[in-house]
Structure formats: C-alpha cells, structure tokens
Amino acid sequence: MKRIAVITSGGDCPGMNAAIRSVVRTAISKGLEVYGIEQGYKGMIEGKFKKLESKDVANIIQRGGTFLRSARSERFKTEDGQKEAIKNLERFNIDALIVIGGDGSLRGANVLCKKYGVKVVGIPGSIDNDIYGTDMSIGVDTALNTIIRCIDSINDTASSHDRTFLIEVMGRNCGYLALMSAIAGGAEAVLIPEVPYNIERIIEKIKRRYEEGKTRSIIIVAEGVGSAYDFGKVFGMIGGFETRITVLGHLQRGGSPTVFDRTLATRMGAFAVEVLFDGACGDMVALQKTKMELVKLDEVLLKRKELDPTLLEIAEMLSN
C-alpha cells in the first residue's frame, strides 16, 4: 500500500477536520501518500482528487464542518456512477480509502468494498449518534453542548415570562440528542421516535408543575417525532399554555468541536490508517468502552442502535 485517499460524505459534523488531519499525518508518518477527495462521492465521480501534505491540514483541528467539503450524490447510487468513481480511484492509483460519514456514506463504502474490491475503512461521523457498533460518533458531543447552551439561554427567558418552550432538535430516526439534552437541560418532557408518547399525560404533568410553583417548562422534541410547531398548537389548544417554539436546525451541526470530539476524531483517524496498513477491509472504526475497535460494515448497516433503557428511566424520573 503506497497511496490512500480520504473523503467526508453526507452531512457534515464537528470533528471531521480533526479526523482528516489525523489520517493525513499518520499516513505520512508511515511513508504513504494521501489524497483528499472533495465533495464526497460526487467528487469521486468527478475526479476531484488533490494530494494532501502535512501543511495542508495545519490549523484545521478547531474548525467545524469539513475543509474537503461534502455533498450527497444520487448518481453514485447507480452502477454507472459507481464505475466512474472506480475509474478515478484507479486513475489516481489509490490503494485504499477512508470514508468519514454517517449511514449513507458507510453504505457507499460497503458497496465499493463488496462490489468492486476497494480496500475501505469507515469512520462514523453523525451528530445523531445513530450508528450501530460505536458508543459515540464524531460530532455528537459538540452538538449536545450546542443544544445545552441554547436550552440554558431559553430557560432564562422562559422563567421570566412563565412560558412553555418547545425546542426541536435533530434526530430523524434516533432520539439520542433529544434524550441526553433533556436530561442535561432539566426538561419537563422529551418526545423521541423510539418511545410512544401521550400528549394529554404530558400536558397534565406540566399543569401540575405550574401549580407547584414552577415558573417555566421545557419540552424537547426530536425532529423524527414531528414538528415542534404542530405540537405547540396542540399544547395551546388542549392545555391552554402560552407556548414558544425554537427549532435549532443546522445550528447543531456547526461550531468548533469540543475536546472530546477532537480527541475522538484524532484517535479514529489514526486507528483507521493503522488497520488499513495491517490489511483491514470492509470495517468501521468504533469506540467501545474507551477503546478503538473494528466492526464489520455489514453488521453496522444491518443492525439498529438502541437507546440505553436506563437513560430513559432517568429522564422520566427526573422530570417528575
């Protein structure tokens, strides 16, 4: 193995730059050449390859997003698009590939490995923390810290006006962000895709809290459950609450990565190069109980990550 490439694909997240930096410098230390592919699989199809030296990844560890940029590619889902990507990997003499991204990105990596024999290792990058096999993905901790800062700020104004705030966070299929921010932010209720909810019961609980002298209520809604605006209308009609809605949206994806995300991304990037050097293929780097491990992409993509039931119990207990 003489030359490897690295891409970031799908949604960006804080820590991707730290992972790229680690990949590049670890690979160079082992005598390898490294190429960055701009705009993910789209750039792979279009031949957007550029050689990366150590200086090219200087002063990026603190930056959110990805300096290689990212994009979604419908064309890569077709056989013609895949074959064009393979031609470019061969044209640039790429011996192995590191893919940083979420579910869709890792599925693409698995296709390259299984269908075309490309030597691939994945690194999980998804703020939803919905990727099976790893305790944490790159970007999760930073996103949670961003959400908590917003909740803390909203708490101040909510208490001043005796209002109920519904805060919508990301999490299309996984309620991890909503659940953890509800626990850390002292929310009265959390709505997540994994657990059925009872609006009437939540409204009664909030009414009881106001009667007990509570000056505000915070409800966290995962986007996969529905729109916070729709829930706000229901709370107003049934409960008679004066509600305010905050949708955090892509704010959660940005910002300088936390120390945890910088170190996690750095460890994952270095480990990905190490295992490629040792012959790994078709695997994803994972954090499991503080250690770096490998999980087969087939397993990652087949299984669904479950929330810790203890966390659900804690959230329910502390909100009463």
XYZ file of C-alpha atoms in Angstrom:
320
model
C 0.000 0.000 0.000
C 1.520 3.259 -1.159
C -1.329 5.731 -1.631
C -4.609 6.223 0.229
C -7.498 8.657 -0.113
C -9.892 10.173 2.410
C -13.391 11.570 1.889
C -16.095 13.175 4.007
C -19.578 12.448 2.767
C -23.209 13.251 3.632
C -23.996 15.656 6.448
C -21.023 17.453 7.964
C -20.279 17.404 11.686
C -17.754 18.980 14.065
C -14.604 16.875 14.284
C -14.381 15.843 10.642
C -11.421 18.154 10.097
C -9.659 16.653 13.125
C -10.170 13.175 11.641
C -8.817 14.238 8.228
C -5.795 15.838 9.888
C -5.101 12.656 11.835
C -5.447 10.452 8.745
C -3.091 12.609 6.720
C -0.345 12.950 9.293
C -0.499 9.326 10.451
C -0.308 8.113 6.859
C 2.617 10.398 6.034
C 4.469 9.164 9.118
C 4.189 5.659 7.642
C 5.565 6.750 4.276
C 2.212 6.823 2.476
C 0.894 9.401 0.046
C -2.541 10.824 0.895
C -5.169 12.280 -1.414
C -8.251 14.166 -0.320
C -11.389 13.786 -2.417
C -13.514 16.918 -2.398
C -17.322 16.767 -2.089
C -17.550 13.102 -1.127
C -18.775 10.548 -3.657
C -19.789 13.348 -6.020
C -16.155 14.445 -6.153
C -15.014 10.852 -6.553
C -17.151 10.576 -9.684
C -15.967 13.971 -10.987
C -12.288 13.309 -10.258
C -11.811 15.997 -7.602
C -8.675 14.476 -6.067
C -5.878 16.523 -4.516
C -2.690 15.451 -2.816
C -2.521 16.431 0.845
C 0.683 17.275 2.682
C 1.112 17.849 6.398
C 0.918 21.630 5.924
C -2.455 21.295 4.186
C -4.090 20.109 7.399
C -2.452 22.654 9.687
C -4.773 24.887 11.726
C -7.964 22.965 10.941
C -8.468 20.870 14.087
C -10.515 23.649 15.727
C -12.765 24.260 12.720
C -16.246 22.798 12.370
C -17.506 21.303 9.119
C -15.063 19.735 6.671
C -12.456 21.524 4.604
C -12.792 18.791 1.963
C -16.468 19.781 1.730
C -19.280 17.304 1.433
C -22.178 16.530 -0.872
C -24.856 13.946 -1.484
C -24.714 12.086 -4.775
C -27.712 10.384 -6.349
C -25.524 9.382 -9.261
C -23.272 7.296 -7.013
C -26.296 5.086 -6.261
C -26.269 3.981 -9.902
C -23.892 1.445 -11.411
C -22.689 3.978 -13.997
C -21.783 6.434 -11.245
C -20.006 3.767 -9.225
C -17.971 2.642 -12.215
C -16.935 6.231 -12.921
C -15.801 6.560 -9.288
C -13.795 3.325 -9.586
C -12.109 4.608 -12.771
C -10.945 7.706 -10.915
C -9.655 5.699 -7.953
C -7.646 3.630 -10.437
C -6.530 6.704 -12.398
C -5.031 8.209 -9.234
C -3.588 4.825 -8.165
C -5.479 4.806 -4.861
C -4.743 1.607 -2.941
C -7.171 2.194 -0.042
C -9.914 4.563 1.014
C -11.082 6.042 4.331
C -14.699 7.229 4.382
C -15.859 9.608 7.135
C -19.620 9.971 7.460
C -22.957 8.547 8.528
C -25.210 5.706 7.409
C -25.404 6.648 3.722
C -21.669 7.263 3.481
C -20.859 3.923 5.099
C -23.304 2.157 2.756
C -21.390 3.652 -0.154
C -18.117 2.446 1.358
C -19.534 -1.063 1.689
C -20.609 -1.065 -1.962
C -17.088 -0.111 -3.043
C -15.666 -2.898 -0.900
C -18.135 -5.713 -1.643
C -18.905 -4.981 -5.281
C -15.613 -3.612 -6.587
C -12.982 -4.908 -4.143
C -11.842 -1.491 -2.922
C -9.950 -1.608 0.364
C -12.125 0.571 2.610
C -12.355 1.535 6.279
C -15.112 3.788 7.623
C -15.116 6.367 10.408
C -18.521 7.200 11.977
C -19.446 10.878 11.709
C -23.048 11.658 12.659
C -24.361 14.053 15.302
C -27.448 11.827 15.795
C -25.285 9.061 17.342
C -27.359 6.553 15.386
C -24.555 4.366 14.000
C -24.514 0.816 15.336
C -21.336 -0.602 16.849
C -19.781 2.555 18.274
C -20.580 4.144 21.630
C -20.085 7.609 20.156
C -19.743 9.067 16.683
C -17.750 12.152 15.756
C -19.760 15.344 16.277
C -22.229 14.117 18.900
C -20.613 15.745 21.915
C -20.275 19.125 20.202
C -23.903 19.030 19.051
C -25.069 18.236 22.586
C -23.056 21.106 24.033
C -24.573 23.458 21.443
C -28.091 22.299 22.338
C -27.491 22.710 26.066
C -26.189 26.253 25.610
C -29.414 27.082 23.756
C -31.600 25.424 26.397
C -29.833 27.324 29.160
C -30.431 30.617 27.363
C -34.085 29.791 26.696
C -34.524 28.787 30.343
C -33.706 32.340 31.410
C -36.396 33.977 29.292
C -38.919 31.158 29.886
C -38.646 31.657 33.664
C -39.063 35.410 33.294
C -42.373 35.078 31.446
C -43.901 31.850 32.864
C -43.870 30.242 29.433
C -43.670 26.771 27.967
C -40.961 26.319 25.343
C -40.848 23.502 22.797
C -37.347 23.002 21.433
C -36.919 20.881 18.310
C -33.577 19.120 17.904
C -32.192 16.840 15.206
C -32.822 13.101 15.289
C -34.810 11.692 12.400
C -34.684 8.041 13.485
C -32.761 8.258 16.732
C -33.706 10.235 19.843
C -30.261 10.306 21.439
C -29.730 14.070 21.126
C -33.212 14.828 22.443
C -32.930 12.373 25.337
C -29.484 13.453 26.512
C -30.253 17.169 26.176
C -33.494 16.667 28.118
C -31.560 15.043 30.963
C -28.739 17.597 30.947
C -31.054 20.568 30.374
C -33.636 19.745 33.026
C -36.563 19.416 30.608
C -40.065 18.505 31.785
C -40.666 16.132 28.860
C -38.943 14.653 25.821
C -40.521 13.235 22.669
C -38.402 10.736 20.739
C -39.067 8.271 17.885
C -38.255 5.195 19.987
C -40.911 5.740 22.667
C -44.695 6.238 22.239
C -45.921 9.493 23.789
C -49.157 10.633 25.415
C -49.816 14.339 24.871
C -52.608 14.510 27.463
C -50.341 12.974 30.101
C -47.540 15.432 29.324
C -49.956 18.378 29.489
C -51.286 17.210 32.864
C -47.738 16.925 34.194
C -46.887 20.452 33.064
C -50.080 21.834 34.631
C -49.186 20.111 37.885
C -45.682 21.595 37.805
C -47.082 25.113 37.362
C -49.459 24.537 40.264
C -46.464 23.523 42.370
C -44.835 26.877 41.626
C -42.670 26.052 38.609
C -42.052 29.209 36.571
C -41.305 27.599 33.221
C -41.478 24.337 31.285
C -39.125 22.993 28.620
C -40.147 20.216 26.238
C -37.587 18.667 23.862
C -38.891 17.284 20.560
C -36.818 15.095 18.235
C -37.497 16.000 14.602
C -38.348 12.372 13.836
C -41.439 12.599 16.049
C -42.891 15.616 14.271
C -42.774 19.396 14.049
C -42.469 21.402 17.248
C -44.846 23.922 15.675
C -47.555 21.264 15.365
C -47.014 20.144 18.941
C -47.127 23.786 20.058
C -50.605 24.192 18.551
C -51.821 21.077 20.367
C -50.377 22.266 23.675
C -52.082 25.614 23.186
C -55.476 24.145 22.259
C -55.632 21.353 24.836
C -53.579 22.785 27.671
C -54.141 26.482 27.169
C -50.414 27.155 27.511
C -48.657 30.164 26.053
C -46.014 28.312 24.088
C -42.942 29.426 22.210
C -41.149 27.334 19.593
C -37.427 27.093 18.892
C -36.128 24.918 16.049
C -32.355 24.583 16.374
C -31.871 23.043 12.920
C -28.409 23.160 11.386
C -27.093 25.234 14.266
C -26.446 21.846 15.898
C -24.067 20.768 13.137
C -21.738 23.736 13.305
C -19.257 25.219 15.710
C -15.782 24.426 16.929
C -15.540 20.785 18.073
C -15.229 20.045 21.782
C -12.107 18.483 23.283
C -13.912 15.125 23.322
C -14.739 15.309 19.604
C -11.249 16.476 18.671
C -9.594 13.616 20.545
C -12.164 11.021 19.403
C -11.739 12.062 15.756
C -7.952 12.061 16.104
C -7.930 8.580 17.630
C -10.301 7.234 14.987
C -8.300 8.755 12.127
C -5.000 7.337 13.356
C -6.544 3.926 14.056
C -8.114 3.797 10.584
C -4.710 4.228 8.948
C -3.127 1.666 11.283
C -5.699 -1.035 10.499
C -5.562 -0.332 6.762
C -1.812 -0.764 6.977
C -2.419 -4.125 8.680
C -4.824 -5.300 5.971
C -8.306 -4.342 7.238
C -11.065 -4.034 4.644
C -14.813 -3.538 4.898
C -14.668 -2.394 8.515
C -15.665 0.651 10.561
C -13.611 2.126 13.368
C -15.605 2.208 16.628
C -15.285 3.499 20.169
C -16.236 0.718 22.580
C -15.699 1.250 26.318
C -12.873 3.791 25.772
C -11.024 1.548 23.271
C -10.757 1.634 19.486
C -12.215 -1.477 17.870
C -13.242 -2.663 14.398
C -16.803 -3.581 13.426
C -17.707 -5.093 10.062
C -19.645 -2.671 7.846
C -22.138 -5.446 7.085
C -23.008 -5.591 10.789
C -23.076 -1.809 11.189
C -25.532 -1.396 8.334
C -27.723 -4.358 9.248
C -28.387 -3.589 12.916
C -30.144 -0.674 14.583
C -28.588 1.146 17.501
C -30.791 1.056 20.595
C -31.034 3.681 23.314
C -29.906 2.697 26.792
C -33.168 1.973 28.714
C -31.531 3.263 31.896
C -31.281 6.717 30.330
C -34.994 6.618 29.509
C -35.777 5.752 33.129
C -33.565 8.575 34.412
C -35.194 11.122 32.101
C -38.670 10.087 33.257
C -37.731 10.074 36.937
C -36.002 13.456 36.925
C -38.823 15.180 35.012
C -41.421 14.352 37.690
